[in-house]
Coordinates of C-alpha atoms in Angstrom, one line a residue:
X1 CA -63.3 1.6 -75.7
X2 CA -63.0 3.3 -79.1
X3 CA -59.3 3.9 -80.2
X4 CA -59.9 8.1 -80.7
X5 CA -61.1 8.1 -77.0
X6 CA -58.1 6.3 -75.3
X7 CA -55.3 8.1 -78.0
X8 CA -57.1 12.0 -76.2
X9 CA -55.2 13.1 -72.6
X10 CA -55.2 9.8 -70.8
X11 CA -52.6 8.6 -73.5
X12 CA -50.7 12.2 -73.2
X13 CA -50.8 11.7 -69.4
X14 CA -48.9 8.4 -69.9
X15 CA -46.1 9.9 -72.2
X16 CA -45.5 11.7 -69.5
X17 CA -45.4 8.9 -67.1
X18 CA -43.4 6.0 -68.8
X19 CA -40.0 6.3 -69.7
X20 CA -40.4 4.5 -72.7
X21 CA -42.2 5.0 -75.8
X22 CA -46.3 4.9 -76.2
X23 CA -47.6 4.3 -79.7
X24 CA -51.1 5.2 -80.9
X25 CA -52.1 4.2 -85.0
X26 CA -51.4 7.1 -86.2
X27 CA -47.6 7.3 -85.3
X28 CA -45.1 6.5 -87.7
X29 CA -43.4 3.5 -85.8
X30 CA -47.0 1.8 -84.9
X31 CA -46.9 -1.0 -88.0
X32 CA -43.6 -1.9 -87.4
X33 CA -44.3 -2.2 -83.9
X34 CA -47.4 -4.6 -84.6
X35 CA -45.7 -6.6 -86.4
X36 CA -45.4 -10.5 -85.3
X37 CA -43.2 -13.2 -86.5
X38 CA -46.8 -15.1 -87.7
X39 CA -47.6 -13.2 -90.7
X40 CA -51.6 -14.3 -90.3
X41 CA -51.7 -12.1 -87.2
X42 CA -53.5 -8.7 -88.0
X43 CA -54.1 -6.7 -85.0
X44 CA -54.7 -3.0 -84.4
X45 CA -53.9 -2.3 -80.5
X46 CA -55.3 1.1 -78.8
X47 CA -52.1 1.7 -78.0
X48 CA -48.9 0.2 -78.0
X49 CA -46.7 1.0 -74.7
X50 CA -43.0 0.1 -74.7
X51 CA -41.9 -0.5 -71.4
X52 CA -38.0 0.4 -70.7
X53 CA -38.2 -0.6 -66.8
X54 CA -40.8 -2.5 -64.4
X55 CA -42.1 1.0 -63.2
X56 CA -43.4 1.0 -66.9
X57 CA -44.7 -1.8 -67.0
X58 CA -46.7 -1.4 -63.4
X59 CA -47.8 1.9 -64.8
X60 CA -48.8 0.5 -67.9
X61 CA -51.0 -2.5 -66.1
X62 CA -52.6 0.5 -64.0
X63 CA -53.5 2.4 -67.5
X64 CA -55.4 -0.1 -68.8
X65 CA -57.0 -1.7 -66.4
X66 CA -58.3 2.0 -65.4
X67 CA -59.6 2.5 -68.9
X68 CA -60.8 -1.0 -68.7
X69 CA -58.8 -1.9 -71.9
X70 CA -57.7 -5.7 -72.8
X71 CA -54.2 -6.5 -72.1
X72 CA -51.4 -8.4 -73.8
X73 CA -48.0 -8.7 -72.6
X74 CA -45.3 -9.1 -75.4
X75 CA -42.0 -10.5 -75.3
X76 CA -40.3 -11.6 -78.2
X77 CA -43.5 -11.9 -80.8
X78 CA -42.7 -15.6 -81.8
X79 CA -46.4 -17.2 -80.6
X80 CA -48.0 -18.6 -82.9
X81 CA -51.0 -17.7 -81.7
X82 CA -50.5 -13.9 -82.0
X83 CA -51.8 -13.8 -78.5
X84 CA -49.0 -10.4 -78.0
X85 CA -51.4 -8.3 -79.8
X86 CA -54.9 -7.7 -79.5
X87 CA -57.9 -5.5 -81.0
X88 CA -58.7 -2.5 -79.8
X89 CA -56.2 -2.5 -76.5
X90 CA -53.2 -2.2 -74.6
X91 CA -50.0 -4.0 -75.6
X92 CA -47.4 -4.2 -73.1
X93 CA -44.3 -4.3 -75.1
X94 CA -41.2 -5.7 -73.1
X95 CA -38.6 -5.3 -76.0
X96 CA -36.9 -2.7 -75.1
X97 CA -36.0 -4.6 -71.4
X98 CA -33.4 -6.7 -73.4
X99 CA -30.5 -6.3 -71.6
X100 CA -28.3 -9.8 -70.5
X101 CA -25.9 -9.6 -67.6
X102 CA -23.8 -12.9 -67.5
X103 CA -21.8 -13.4 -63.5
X104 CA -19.3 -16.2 -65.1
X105 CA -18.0 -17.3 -61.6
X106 CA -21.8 -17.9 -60.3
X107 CA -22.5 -19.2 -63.9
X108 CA -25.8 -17.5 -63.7
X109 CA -27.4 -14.7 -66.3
X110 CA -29.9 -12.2 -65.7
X111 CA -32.5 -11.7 -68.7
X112 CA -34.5 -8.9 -69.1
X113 CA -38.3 -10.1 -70.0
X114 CA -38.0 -8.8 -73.3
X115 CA -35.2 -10.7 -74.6
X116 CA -34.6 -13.1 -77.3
X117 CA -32.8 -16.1 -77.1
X118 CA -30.0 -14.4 -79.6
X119 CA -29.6 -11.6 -76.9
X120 CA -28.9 -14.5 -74.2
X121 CA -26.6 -16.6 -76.6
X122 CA -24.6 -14.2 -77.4
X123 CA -24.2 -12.4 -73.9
X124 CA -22.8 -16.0 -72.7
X125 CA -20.5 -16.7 -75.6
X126 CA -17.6 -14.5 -74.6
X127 CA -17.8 -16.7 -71.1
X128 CA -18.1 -20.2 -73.1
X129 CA -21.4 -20.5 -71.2
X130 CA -24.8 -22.1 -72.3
X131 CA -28.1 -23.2 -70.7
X132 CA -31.0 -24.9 -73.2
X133 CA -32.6 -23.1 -75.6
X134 CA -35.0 -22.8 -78.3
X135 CA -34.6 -23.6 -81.6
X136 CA -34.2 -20.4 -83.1
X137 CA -32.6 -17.2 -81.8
X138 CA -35.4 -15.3 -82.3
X139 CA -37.6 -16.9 -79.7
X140 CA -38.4 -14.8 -76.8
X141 CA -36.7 -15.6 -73.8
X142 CA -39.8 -14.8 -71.8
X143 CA -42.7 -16.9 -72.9
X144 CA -39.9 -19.9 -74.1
X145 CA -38.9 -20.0 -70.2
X146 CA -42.7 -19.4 -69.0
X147 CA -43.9 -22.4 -71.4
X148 CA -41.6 -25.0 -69.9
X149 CA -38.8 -24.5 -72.8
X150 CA -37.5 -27.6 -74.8
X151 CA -34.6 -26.8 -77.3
X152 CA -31.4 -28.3 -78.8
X153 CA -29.5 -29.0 -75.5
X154 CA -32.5 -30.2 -73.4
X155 CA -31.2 -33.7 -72.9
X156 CA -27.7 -32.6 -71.9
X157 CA -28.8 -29.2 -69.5
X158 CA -32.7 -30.6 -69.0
X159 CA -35.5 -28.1 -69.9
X160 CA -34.9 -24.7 -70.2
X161 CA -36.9 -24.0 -67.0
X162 CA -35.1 -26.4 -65.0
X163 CA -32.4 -23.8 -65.4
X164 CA -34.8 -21.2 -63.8
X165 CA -33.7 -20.0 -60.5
X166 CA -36.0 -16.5 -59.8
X167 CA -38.6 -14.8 -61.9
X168 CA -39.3 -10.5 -61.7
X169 CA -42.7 -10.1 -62.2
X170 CA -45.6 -7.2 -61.8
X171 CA -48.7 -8.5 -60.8
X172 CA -52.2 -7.5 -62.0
X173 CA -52.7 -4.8 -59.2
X174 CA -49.3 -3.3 -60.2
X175 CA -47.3 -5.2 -57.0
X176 CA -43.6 -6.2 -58.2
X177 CA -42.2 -9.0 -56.3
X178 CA -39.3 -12.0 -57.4
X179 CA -40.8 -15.4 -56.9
X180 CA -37.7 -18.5 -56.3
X181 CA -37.8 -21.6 -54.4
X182 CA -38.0 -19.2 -51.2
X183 CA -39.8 -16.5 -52.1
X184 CA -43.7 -17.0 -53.5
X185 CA -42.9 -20.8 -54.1
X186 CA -45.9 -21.8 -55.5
X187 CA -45.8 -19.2 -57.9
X188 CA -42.3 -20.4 -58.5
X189 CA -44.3 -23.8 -59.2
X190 CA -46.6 -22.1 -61.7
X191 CA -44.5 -20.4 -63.7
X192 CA -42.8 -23.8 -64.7
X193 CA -45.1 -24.5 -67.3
X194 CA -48.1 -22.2 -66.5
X195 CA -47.2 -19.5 -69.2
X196 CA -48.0 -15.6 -68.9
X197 CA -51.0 -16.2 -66.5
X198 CA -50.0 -15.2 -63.3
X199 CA -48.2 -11.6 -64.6
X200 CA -45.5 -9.9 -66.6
X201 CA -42.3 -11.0 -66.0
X202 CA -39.9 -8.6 -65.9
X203 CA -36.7 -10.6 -65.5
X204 CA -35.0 -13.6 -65.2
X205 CA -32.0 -15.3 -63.7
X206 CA -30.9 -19.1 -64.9
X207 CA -28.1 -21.2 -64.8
X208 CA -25.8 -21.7 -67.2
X209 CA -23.6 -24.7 -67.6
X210 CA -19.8 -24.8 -69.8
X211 CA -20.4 -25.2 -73.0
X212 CA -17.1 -24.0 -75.2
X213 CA -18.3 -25.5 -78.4
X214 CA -21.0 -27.6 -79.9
X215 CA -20.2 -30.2 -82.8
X216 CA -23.3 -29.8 -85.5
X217 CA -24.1 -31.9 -88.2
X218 CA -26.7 -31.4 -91.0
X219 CA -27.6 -34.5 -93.0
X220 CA -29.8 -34.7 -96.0
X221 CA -30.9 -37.3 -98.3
X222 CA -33.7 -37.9 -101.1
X223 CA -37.3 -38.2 -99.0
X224 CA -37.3 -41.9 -100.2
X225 CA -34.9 -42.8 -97.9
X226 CA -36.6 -41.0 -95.0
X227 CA -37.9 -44.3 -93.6
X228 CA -34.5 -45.8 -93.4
X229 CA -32.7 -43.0 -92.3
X230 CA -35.3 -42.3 -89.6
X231 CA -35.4 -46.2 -88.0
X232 CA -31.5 -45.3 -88.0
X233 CA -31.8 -42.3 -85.9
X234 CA -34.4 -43.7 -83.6
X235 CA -32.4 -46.9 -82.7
X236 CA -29.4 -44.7 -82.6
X237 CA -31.6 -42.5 -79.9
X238 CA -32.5 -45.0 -77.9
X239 CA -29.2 -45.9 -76.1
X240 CA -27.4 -42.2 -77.6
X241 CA -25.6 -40.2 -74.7
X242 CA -27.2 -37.3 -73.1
X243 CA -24.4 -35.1 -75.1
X244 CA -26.3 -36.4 -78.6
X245 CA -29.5 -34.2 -79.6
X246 CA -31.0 -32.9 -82.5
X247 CA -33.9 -34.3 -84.5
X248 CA -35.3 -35.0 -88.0
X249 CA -36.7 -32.4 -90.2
X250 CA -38.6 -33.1 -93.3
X251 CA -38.0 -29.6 -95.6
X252 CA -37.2 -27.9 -98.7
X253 CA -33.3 -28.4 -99.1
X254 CA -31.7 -25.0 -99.0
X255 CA -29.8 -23.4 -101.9
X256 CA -26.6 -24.2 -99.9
X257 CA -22.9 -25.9 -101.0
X258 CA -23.0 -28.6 -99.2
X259 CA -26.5 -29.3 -100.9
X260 CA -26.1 -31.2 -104.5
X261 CA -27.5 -29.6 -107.0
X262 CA -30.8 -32.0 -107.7
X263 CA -31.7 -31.9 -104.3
X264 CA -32.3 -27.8 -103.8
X265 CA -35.9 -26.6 -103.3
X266 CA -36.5 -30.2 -103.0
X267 CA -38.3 -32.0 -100.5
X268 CA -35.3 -34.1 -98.3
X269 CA -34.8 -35.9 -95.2
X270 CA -32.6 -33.9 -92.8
X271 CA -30.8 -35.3 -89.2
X272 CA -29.6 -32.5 -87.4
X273 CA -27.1 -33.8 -84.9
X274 CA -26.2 -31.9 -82.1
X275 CA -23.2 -33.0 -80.1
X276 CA -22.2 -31.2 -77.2
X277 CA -18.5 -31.7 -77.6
X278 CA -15.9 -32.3 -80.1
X279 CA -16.1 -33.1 -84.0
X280 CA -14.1 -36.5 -82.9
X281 CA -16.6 -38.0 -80.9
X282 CA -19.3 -35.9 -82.6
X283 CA -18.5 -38.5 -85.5
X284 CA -18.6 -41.2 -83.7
X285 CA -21.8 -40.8 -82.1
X286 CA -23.5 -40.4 -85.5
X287 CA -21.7 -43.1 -87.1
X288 CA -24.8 -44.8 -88.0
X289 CA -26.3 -42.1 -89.6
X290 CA -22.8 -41.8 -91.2
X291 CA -22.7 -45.0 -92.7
X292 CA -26.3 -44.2 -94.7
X293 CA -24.3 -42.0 -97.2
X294 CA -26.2 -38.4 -96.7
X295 CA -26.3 -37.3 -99.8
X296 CA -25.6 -34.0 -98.5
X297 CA -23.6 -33.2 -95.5
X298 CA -22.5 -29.7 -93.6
X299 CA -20.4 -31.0 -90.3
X300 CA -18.7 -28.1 -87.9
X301 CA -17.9 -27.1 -84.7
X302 CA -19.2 -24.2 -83.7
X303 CA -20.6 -21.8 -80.5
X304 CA -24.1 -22.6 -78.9
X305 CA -24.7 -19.2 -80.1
X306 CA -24.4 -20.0 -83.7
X307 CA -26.1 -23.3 -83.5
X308 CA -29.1 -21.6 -82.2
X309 CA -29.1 -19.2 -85.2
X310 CA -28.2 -21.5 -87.2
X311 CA -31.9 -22.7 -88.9
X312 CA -33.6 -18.9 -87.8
X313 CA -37.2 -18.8 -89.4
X314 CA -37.9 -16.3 -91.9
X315 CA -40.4 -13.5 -90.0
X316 CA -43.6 -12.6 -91.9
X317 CA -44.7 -15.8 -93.5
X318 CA -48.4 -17.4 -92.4
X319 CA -48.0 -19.8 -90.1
X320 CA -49.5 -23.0 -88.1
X321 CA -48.4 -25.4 -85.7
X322 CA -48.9 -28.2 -84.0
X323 CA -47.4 -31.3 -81.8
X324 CA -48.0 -34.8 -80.6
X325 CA -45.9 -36.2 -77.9
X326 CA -45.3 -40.3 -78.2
X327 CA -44.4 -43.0 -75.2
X328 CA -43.3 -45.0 -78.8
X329 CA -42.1 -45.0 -82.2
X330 CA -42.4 -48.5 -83.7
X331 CA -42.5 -48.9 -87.1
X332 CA -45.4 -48.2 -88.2
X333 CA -45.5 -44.8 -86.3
X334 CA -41.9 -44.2 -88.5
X335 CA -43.7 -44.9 -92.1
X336 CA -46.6 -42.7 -91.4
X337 CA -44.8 -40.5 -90.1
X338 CA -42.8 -39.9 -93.2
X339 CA -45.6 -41.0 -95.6
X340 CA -47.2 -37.8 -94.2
X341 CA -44.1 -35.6 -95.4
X342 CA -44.8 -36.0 -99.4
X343 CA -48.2 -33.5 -98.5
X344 CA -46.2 -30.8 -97.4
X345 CA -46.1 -27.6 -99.0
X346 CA -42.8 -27.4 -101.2
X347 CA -41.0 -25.3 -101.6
X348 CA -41.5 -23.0 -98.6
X349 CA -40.2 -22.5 -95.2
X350 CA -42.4 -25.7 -93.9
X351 CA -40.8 -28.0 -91.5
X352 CA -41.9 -31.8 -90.3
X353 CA -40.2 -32.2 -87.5
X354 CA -39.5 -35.5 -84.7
X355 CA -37.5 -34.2 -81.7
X356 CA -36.6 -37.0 -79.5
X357 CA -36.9 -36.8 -75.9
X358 CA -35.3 -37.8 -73.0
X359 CA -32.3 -37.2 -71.7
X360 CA -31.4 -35.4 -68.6
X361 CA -35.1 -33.7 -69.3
X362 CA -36.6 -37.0 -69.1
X363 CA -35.1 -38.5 -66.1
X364 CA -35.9 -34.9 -64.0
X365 CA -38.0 -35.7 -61.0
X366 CA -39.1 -31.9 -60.8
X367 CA -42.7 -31.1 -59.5
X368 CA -43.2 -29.2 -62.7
X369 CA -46.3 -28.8 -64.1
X370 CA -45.0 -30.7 -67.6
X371 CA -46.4 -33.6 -68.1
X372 CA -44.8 -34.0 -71.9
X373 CA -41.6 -34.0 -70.9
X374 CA -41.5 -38.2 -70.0
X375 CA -42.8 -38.6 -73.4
X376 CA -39.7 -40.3 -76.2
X377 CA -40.8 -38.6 -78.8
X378 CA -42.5 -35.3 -80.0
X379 CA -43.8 -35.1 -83.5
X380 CA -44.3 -30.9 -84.6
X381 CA -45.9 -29.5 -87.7
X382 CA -44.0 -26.5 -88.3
X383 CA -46.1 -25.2 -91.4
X384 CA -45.0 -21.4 -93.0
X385 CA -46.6 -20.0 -96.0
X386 CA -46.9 -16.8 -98.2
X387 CA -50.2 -17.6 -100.3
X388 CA -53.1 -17.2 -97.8
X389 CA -54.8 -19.6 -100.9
X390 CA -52.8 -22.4 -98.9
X391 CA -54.2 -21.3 -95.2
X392 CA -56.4 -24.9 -95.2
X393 CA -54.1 -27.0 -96.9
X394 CA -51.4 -26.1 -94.5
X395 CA -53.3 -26.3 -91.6
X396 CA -55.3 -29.4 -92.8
X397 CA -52.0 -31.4 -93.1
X398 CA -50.7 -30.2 -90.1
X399 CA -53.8 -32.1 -88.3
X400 CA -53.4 -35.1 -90.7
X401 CA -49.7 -35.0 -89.2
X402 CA -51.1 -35.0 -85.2
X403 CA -53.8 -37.6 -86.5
X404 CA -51.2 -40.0 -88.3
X405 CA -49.8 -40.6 -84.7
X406 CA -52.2 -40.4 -82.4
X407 CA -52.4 -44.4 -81.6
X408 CA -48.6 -43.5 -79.7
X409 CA -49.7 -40.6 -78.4
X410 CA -49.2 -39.7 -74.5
X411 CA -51.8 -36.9 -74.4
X412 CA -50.0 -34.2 -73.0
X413 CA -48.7 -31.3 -75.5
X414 CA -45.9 -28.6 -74.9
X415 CA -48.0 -26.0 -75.6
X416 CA -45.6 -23.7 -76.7
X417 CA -46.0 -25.6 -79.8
X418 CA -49.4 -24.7 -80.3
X419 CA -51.6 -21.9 -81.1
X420 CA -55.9 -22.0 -80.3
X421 CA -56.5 -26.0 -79.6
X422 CA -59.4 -25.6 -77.0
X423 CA -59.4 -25.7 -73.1
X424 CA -58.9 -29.5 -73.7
X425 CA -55.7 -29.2 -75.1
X426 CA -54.2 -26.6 -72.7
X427 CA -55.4 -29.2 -69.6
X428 CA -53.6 -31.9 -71.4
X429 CA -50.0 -29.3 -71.3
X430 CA -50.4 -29.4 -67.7
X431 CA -52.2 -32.2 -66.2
X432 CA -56.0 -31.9 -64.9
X433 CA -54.3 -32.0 -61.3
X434 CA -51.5 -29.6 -62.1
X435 CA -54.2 -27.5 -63.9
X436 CA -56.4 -27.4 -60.7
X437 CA -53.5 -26.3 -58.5
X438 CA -52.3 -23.7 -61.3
X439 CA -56.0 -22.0 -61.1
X440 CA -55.7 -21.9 -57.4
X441 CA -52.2 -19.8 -58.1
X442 CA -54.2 -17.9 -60.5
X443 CA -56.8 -17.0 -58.2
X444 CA -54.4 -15.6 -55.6
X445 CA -52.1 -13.5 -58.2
X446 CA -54.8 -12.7 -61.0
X447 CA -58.0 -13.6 -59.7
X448 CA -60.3 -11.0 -62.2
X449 CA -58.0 -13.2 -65.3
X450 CA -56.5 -9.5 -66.4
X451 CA -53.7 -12.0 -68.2
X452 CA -56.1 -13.8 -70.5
X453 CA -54.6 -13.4 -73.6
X454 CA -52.7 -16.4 -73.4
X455 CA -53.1 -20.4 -72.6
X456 CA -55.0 -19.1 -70.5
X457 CA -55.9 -20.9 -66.4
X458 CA -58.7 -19.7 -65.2
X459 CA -59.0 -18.8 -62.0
X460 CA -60.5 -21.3 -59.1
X461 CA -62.8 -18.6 -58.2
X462 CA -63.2 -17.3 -61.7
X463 CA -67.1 -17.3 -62.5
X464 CA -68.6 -18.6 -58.9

């Protein structure tokens, strides 16, 4: 439908109908409010509607399917994909449904669907609370939870979704309903893993744990020692406490005090150790990694808050990403590994990255549909750009990165980690069985695929 035809009375009728805002192009706010955290992305919606309650977001859904329009659902804009926006229709902007309502004595929080991760954080500070989180405080809480969710603090609190305990969400046809272990269970299921298919999610309520401070420690060194320092940190791994996490980060050395001066806008070798206690023990846990002389070193104890806003991205640079999960990391897997590291793009925001596993996220017997999660090891190409000149370089290496490992490679892929791959790849996030039983789930909540603009399930009966 052509943008001047839905911005004429329907769109007037809405105003009058949602309690939030509605954006058409020609409104002052619109660019701002199209903007994602992947610079590449650049979409022109119909009309941007920016839901303040579920009644919004039920009237929204009932808008556009009216007027036949496509819909995306966005939470906090972090996808790499871009999959929030979309071409010519309706965006269903949860942002303004931010709110966090910590109960300390349940140790629970309720999230509204258009949270970030910062917004949680923060709201559980004051309590000395924490549950598992992304990376970054920017994520959104939404499609992090939705996507299965693996952060800092997976292997002390397990994945961020094994921390979900009911989901808020507005159905295709407009129905609101909570889904738990007792109340639509095998939606429940679904939503462990199977993304934004099934409908927008409106809230959330998760467990927290006690967390009153984290120890963190940034390490860096000259690339050339990045095999040595990463054969350290894997055998270190391997027997490490569920309170050690963290991972190593090829990148550009930042302009900081703690980094020497011939090391800035430098490639380097960086161990980020996350331990979820004191500076004591924090040091030594990490004495290995200690003993290699860091030629740069930042150690502190901090909040969970801070350590998850710690490394934020900068918004607005091109992006691409990708991931390989790995049963091992012998050797050879180690020198490719950081062989691969002297193609990146430096300086800029780029990040090679080797999360290990494991953990009380490893050991979970959950019937999740998650099939990554028993892998050691998960290799991410984090590549972020300004010169759309370097779009094939960047993505080229990232590939070269998935390519380098694929001999250790367990097949399945957090896909939160990755942006278009193919049908292929989004079977191998889930599981061909766990993908069958996710389409039958789709079929019963979305079964005309209105929530397609995603990693997307088809449903069972979709196209029979």
């Amino acid at each position: 439908m052509a943008l001047d035809v839905v911005a004429g009375a329907a769109v007037d009728d809405l105003r009058t109908t949602l309690s939030g805002d509605v954006l058409v192009p020609d409104d002052p706010p619109y660019d701002e409010a199209r903007a994602l955290f992947n610079g590449m992305i650049d979409r022109r919606p119909a009309l941007i509607a920016r839901c303040a309650t579920p009644a919004d977001v039920a009237e929204a859904l009932r808008f556009g399917r009216r007027l036949g329009l496509r819909i995306a659902v966005r939470g906090g804009g972090h996808g790499v994909a871009g999959k929030a926006l979309v071409d010519g229709g309706l965006v269903i902007d949860l942002r303004p449904m931010h709110d966090v309502t910590v109960d300390p004595g349940a140790r629970t929080a309720r999230v509204g669907g258009g949270a970030t991760m910062g917004h949680l954080d923060r709201a559980a500070e004051p309590y000395d609370l924490a549950t598992t989180g992304g990376r970054v405080s920017t994520t959104g809480v939404g499609g992090f939870l939705l996507g299965g969710g693996t952060g800092w603090l997976d292997r002390k609190f397990g994945l961020a979704s094994d921390n979900l305990l009911s989901v808020d969400l507005v159905t295709a046809d407009g129905e609101r309903l909570t889904a738990s272990e007792d109340e639509h269970p095998e939606l429940f299921w679904a939503l462990h893993g199977g993304g934004g298919n099934f409908g927008v999610a409106t809230s959330f309520t998760l467990r927290l744990h006690p967390l009153p401070v984290v120890t963190v420690m940034l390490l860096l060194w000259g690339p050339e020692r990045g095999p040595e320092v990463v054969r350290t940190y894997r055998d270190l791994m391997e027997t490490a406490p569920d309170d050690v996490c963290g991972g190593v980060i090829y990148l550009t050395a930042p302009p900081e005090p703690f980094v020497p001066d011939g090391l800035v806008d430098r490639l380097a070798c960086a161990v980020l150790v996350v331990y979820t206690g004191r500076e004591a023990a924090a040091r030594e846990a990490a004495a290995p990694l200690l003993g290699l002389r860091p030629e740069g070193r930042m150690v502190a104890e901090m909040s969970d808050a801070d350590l998850e806003s710690m490394l934020d991205d900068p918004p607005g640079y091109r992006n691409y990403w990708s991931a390989e999960h790995l049963d091992a990391l012998p050797d050879e897997a180690v020198d490719r590994y950081c062989a691969r590291a002297d193609d990146m793009l430096v300086p800029s925001p780029t990040q090679h990255a080797l999360f290990p596993q494991g953990g009380a996220a490893g050991r979970s017997t959950a019937d999740h549909p998650l099939p990554w999660r028993h892998a050691r090891w998960a290799v991410h190409p984090f590549c972020l750009w300004e010169d759309p000149a370097d779009d094939e370089r960047s993505r080229r290496w990232a590939r070269a990165v998935r390519e380098d490992v694929r001999p250790w490679a367990s097949g399945a892929v957090y896909l939160n980690f990755i942006g278009e791959e193919g049908k292929d790849r989004v079977v191998a996030g889930l599981g061909e069985d766990n993908h069958r039983r996710l389409a039958e789930v789709k079929a019963r909540y979305d079964p005309e695929n209105v929530f397609r603009l995603n990693h997307n399930i088809e449903p069972a009966t979709f196209g029979s």
